[in-house]
mmCIF file of C-alpha atoms and ligand atoms in Angstrom:
data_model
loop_
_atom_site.group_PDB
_atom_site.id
_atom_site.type_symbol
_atom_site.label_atom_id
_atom_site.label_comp_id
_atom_site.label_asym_id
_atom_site.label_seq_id
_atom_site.Cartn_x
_atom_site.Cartn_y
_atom_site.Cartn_z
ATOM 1 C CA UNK M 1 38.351 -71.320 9.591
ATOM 2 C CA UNK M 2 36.037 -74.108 8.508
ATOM 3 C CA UNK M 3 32.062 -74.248 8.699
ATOM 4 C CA UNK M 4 30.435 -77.179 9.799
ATOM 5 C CA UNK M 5 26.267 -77.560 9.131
ATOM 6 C CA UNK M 6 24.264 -80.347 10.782
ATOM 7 C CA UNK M 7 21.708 -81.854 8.428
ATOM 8 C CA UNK M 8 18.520 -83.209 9.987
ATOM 9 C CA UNK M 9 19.381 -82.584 13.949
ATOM 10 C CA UNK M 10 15.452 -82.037 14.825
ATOM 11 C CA UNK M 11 13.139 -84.734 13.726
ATOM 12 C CA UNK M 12 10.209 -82.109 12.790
ATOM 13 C CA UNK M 13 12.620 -81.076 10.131
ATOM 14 C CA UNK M 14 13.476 -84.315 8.703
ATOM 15 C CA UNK M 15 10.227 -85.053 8.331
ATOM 16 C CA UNK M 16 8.901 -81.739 6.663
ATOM 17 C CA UNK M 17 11.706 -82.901 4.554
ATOM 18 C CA UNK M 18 10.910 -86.117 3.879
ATOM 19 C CA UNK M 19 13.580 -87.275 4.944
ATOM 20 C CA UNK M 20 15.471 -90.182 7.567
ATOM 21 C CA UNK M 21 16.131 -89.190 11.003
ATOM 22 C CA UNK M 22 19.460 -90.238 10.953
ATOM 23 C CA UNK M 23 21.313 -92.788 13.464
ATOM 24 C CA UNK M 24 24.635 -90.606 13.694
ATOM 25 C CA UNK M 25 25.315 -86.692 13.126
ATOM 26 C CA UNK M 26 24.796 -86.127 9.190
ATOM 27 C CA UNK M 27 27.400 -83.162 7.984
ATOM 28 C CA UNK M 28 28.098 -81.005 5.198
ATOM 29 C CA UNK M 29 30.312 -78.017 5.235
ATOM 30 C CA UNK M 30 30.559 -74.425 3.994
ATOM 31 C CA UNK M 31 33.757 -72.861 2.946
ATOM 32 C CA UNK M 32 35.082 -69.055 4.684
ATOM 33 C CA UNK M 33 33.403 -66.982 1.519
ATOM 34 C CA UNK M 34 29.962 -68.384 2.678
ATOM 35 C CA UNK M 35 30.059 -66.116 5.793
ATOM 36 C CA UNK M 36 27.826 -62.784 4.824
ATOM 37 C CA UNK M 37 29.775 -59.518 6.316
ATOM 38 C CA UNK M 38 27.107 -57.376 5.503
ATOM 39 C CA UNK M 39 23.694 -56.575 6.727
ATOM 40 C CA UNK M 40 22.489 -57.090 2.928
ATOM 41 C CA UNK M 41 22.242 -60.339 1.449
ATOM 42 C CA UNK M 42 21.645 -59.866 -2.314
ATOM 43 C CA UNK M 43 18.936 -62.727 -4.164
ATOM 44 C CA UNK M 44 21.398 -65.172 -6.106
ATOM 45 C CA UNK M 45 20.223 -65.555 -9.613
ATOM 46 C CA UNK M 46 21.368 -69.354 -10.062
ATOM 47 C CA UNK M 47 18.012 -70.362 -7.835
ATOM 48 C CA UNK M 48 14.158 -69.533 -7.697
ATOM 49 C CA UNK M 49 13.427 -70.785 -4.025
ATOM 50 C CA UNK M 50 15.969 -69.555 -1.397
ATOM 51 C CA UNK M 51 15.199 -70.995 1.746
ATOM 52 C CA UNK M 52 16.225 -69.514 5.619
ATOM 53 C CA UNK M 53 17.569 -72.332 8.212
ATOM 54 C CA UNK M 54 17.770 -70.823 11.304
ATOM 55 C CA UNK M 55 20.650 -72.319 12.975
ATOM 56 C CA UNK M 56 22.039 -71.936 16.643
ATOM 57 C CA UNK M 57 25.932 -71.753 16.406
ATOM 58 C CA UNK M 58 28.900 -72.691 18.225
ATOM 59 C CA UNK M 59 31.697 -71.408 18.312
ATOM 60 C CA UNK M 60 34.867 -74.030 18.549
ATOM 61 C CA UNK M 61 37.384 -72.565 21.036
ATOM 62 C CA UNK M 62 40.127 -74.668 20.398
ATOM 63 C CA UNK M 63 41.812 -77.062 18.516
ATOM 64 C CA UNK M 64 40.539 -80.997 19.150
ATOM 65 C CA UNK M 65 40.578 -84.206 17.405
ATOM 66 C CA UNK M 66 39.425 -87.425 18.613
ATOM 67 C CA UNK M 67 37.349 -84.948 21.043
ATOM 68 C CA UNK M 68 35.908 -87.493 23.914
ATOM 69 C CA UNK M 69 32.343 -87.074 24.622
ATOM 70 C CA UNK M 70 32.937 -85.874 28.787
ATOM 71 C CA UNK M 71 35.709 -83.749 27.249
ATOM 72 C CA UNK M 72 33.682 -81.772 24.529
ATOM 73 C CA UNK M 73 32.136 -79.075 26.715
ATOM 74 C CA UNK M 74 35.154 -77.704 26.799
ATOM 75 C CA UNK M 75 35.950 -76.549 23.274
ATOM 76 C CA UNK M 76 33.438 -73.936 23.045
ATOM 77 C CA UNK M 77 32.549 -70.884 25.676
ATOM 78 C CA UNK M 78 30.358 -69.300 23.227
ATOM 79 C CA UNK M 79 27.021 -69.368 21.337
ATOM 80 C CA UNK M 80 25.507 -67.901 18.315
ATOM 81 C CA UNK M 81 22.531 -67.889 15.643
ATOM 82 C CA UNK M 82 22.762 -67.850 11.900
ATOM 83 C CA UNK M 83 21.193 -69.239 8.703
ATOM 84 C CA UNK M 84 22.175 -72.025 7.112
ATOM 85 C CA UNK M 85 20.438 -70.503 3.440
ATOM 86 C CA UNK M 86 19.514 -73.339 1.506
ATOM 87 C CA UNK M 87 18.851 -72.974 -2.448
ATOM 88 C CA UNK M 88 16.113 -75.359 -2.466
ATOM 89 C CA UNK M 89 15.242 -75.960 -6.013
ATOM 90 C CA UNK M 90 19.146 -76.726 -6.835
ATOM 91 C CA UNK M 91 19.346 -79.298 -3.771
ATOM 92 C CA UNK M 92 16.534 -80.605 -5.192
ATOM 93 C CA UNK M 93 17.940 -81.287 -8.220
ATOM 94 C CA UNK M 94 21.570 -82.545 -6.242
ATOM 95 C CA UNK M 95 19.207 -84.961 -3.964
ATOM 96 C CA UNK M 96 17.667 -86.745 -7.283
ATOM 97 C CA UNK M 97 21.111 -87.047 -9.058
ATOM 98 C CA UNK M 98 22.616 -88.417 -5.921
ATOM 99 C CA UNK M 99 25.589 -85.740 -6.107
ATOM 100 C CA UNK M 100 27.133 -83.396 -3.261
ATOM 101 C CA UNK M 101 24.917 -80.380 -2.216
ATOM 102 C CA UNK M 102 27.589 -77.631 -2.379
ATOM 103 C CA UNK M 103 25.847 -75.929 -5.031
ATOM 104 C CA UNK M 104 22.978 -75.602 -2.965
ATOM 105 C CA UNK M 105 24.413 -75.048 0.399
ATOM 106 C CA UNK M 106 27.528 -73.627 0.283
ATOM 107 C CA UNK M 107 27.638 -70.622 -2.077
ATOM 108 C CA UNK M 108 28.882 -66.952 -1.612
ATOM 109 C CA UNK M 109 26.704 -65.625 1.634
ATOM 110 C CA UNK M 110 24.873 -68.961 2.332
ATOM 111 C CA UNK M 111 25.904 -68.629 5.752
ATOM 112 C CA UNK M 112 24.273 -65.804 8.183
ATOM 113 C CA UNK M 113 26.348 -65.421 11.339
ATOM 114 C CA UNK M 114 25.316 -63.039 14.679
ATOM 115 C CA UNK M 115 26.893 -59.898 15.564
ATOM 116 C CA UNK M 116 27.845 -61.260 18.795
ATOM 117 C CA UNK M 117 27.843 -64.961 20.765
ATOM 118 C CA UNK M 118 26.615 -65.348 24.257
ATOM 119 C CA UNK M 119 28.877 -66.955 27.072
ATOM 120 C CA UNK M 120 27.169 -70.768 27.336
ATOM 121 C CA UNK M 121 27.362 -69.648 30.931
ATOM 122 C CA UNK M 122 24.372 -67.675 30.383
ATOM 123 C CA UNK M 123 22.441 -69.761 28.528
ATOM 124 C CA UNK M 124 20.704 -73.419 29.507
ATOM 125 C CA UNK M 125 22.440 -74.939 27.152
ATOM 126 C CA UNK M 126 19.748 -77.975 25.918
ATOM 127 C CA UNK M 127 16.776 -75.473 25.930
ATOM 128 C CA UNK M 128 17.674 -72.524 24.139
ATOM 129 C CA UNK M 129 14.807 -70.917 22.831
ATOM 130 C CA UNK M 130 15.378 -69.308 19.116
ATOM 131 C CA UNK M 131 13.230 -67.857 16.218
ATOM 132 C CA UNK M 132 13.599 -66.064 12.957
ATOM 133 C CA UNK M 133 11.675 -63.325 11.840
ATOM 134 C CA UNK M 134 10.835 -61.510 8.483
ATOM 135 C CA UNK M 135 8.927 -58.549 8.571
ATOM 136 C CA UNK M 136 8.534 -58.717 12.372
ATOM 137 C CA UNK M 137 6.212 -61.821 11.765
ATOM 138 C CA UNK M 138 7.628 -65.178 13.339
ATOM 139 C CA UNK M 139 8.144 -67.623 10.369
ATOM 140 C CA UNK M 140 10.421 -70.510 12.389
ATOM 141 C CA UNK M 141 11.066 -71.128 15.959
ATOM 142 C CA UNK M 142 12.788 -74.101 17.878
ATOM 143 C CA UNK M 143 14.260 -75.306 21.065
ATOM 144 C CA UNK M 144 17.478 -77.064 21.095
ATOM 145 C CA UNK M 145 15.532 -79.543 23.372
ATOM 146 C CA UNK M 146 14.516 -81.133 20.376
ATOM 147 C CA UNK M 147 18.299 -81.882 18.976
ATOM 148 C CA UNK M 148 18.409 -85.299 17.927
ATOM 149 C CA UNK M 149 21.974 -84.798 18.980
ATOM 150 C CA UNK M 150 23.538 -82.032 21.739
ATOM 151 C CA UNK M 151 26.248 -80.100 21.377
ATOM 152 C CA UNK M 152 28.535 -82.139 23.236
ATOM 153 C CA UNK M 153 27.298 -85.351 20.832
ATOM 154 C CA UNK M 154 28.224 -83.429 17.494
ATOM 155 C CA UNK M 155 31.549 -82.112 18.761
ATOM 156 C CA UNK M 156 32.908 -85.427 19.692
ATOM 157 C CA UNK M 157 31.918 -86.873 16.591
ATOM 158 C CA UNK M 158 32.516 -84.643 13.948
ATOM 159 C CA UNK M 159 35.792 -84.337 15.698
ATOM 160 C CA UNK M 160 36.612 -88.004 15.235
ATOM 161 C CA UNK M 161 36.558 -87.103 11.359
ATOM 162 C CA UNK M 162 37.846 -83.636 10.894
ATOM 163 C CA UNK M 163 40.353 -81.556 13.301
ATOM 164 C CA UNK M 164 38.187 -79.032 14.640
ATOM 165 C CA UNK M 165 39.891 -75.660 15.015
ATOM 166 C CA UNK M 166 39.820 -72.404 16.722
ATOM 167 C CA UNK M 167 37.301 -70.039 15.423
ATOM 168 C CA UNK M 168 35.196 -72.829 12.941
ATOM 169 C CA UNK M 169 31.594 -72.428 13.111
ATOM 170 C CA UNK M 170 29.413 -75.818 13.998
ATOM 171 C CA UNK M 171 25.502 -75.011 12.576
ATOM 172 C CA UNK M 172 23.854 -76.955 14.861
ATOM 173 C CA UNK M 173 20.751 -77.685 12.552
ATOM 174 C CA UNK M 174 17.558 -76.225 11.454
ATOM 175 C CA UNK M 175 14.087 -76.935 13.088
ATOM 176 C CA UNK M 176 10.723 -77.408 11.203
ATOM 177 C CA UNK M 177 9.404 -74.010 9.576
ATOM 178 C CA UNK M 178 11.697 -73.609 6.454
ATOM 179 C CA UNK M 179 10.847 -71.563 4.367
ATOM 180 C CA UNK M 180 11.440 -68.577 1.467
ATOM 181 C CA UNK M 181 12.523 -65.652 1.427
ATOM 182 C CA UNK M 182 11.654 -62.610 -1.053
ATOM 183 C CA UNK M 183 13.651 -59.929 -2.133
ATOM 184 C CA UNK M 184 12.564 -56.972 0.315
ATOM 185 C CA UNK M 185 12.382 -59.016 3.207
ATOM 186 C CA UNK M 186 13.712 -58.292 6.905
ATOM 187 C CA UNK M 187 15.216 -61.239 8.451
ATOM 188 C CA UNK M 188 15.267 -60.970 12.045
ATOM 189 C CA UNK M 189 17.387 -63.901 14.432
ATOM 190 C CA UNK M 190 16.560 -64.092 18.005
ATOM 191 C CA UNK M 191 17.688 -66.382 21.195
ATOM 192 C CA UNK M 192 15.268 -65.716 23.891
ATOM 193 C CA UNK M 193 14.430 -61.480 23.200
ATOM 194 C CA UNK M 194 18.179 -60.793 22.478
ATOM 195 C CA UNK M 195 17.986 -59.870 18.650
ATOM 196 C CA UNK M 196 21.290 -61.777 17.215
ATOM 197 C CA UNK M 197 21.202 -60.306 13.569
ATOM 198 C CA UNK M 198 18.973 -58.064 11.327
ATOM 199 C CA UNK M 199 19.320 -59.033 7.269
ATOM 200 C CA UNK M 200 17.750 -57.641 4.529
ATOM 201 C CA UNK M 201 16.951 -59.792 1.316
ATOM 202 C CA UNK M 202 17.868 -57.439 -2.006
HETATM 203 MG MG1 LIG B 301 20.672 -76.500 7.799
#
């Protein structure tokens, strides 16, 4: 099981960023130990400004190369929400030395994943409403209306570079509103009112 992160999908973000909207999908991934199987995410010590991407998930259903576009919708059924934690200060430092951002991105726990995933059935798939929480104050919120790029758009291309498999997690990209997080924190995900995970920062 792989995990896929879109970098720069809403243009609110890139910007906050400073960053390029960007022409095509932009991708980095996370290995399997970056998936946190606890409701306790303990502060890493290697960074001093841990940031939460909120992230709205799919869920690859199976296997697909060479995915064409009309032909994507069917390699997921289901939906989820996670955070794509970011170690800010150390991508930072990756960004200015032009190297990979692994250290910053894809550590032990960097990657936040729901309890449960929602059939797409039940959701409208290019407006789903999401937010993140900590200590029951709102702190980011986004639409996937704003996706520089759908779902359907990053499976078939991402799948014209890497087989996509059953059970790999596409992070579909944060909106504008990153931000820290301090040790005591409660981080709360929600699509719509359904509450998707409950973390808290140690
Ligand atoms: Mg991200």
């Amino acid at each position: 099981m792989k995990i896929i992160c879109i970098g720069r999908n809403y243009a609110n973000h890139a910007k906050e960023m400073n960053a390029e909207v960007p022409k095509e999908p932009m991708f980095f991934m996370k290995p399997e130990t970056a998936i946190l199987k606890e409701m306790n995410f303990y502060y890493p010590e290697f960074t001093r400004d841990l940031h939460h991407e909120v992230e709205v998930v799919i869920k690859i259903c199976k296997v697909g190369k060479h995915i064409a576009l009309e032909h994507a919708k069917n390699y997921y059924t289901h939906i989820g929400l996670g955070i794509d934690f970011t170690a800010r200060d150390i991508q930072r430092e990756c960004k200015e030395k032009s190297h990979p951002w692994e250290k910053a991105k894809a550590f032990d726990n960097s990657a936040v994943i729901s309890t449960h995933f929602i059939p797409k059935e039940e959701l409208e798939l290019n407006n789903i409403n999401f937010h993140l929480s900590i200590n029951s104050e709102r702190v980011q919120e986004g639409t996937t209306s704003d996706m520089l790029f759908d779902f359907d758009t990053l499976i078939s291309n991402l799948s014209q570079y890497i087989t996509l498999k059953t059970g790999d997690l596409i992070y579909s990209g944060t909106p504008e509103g990153v931000g820290p997080v301090h040790r005591g924190d409660k981080v709360e995900g929600f699509i719509g009112d359904n509450k998707m995970f409950v973390i808290n920062i140690k």
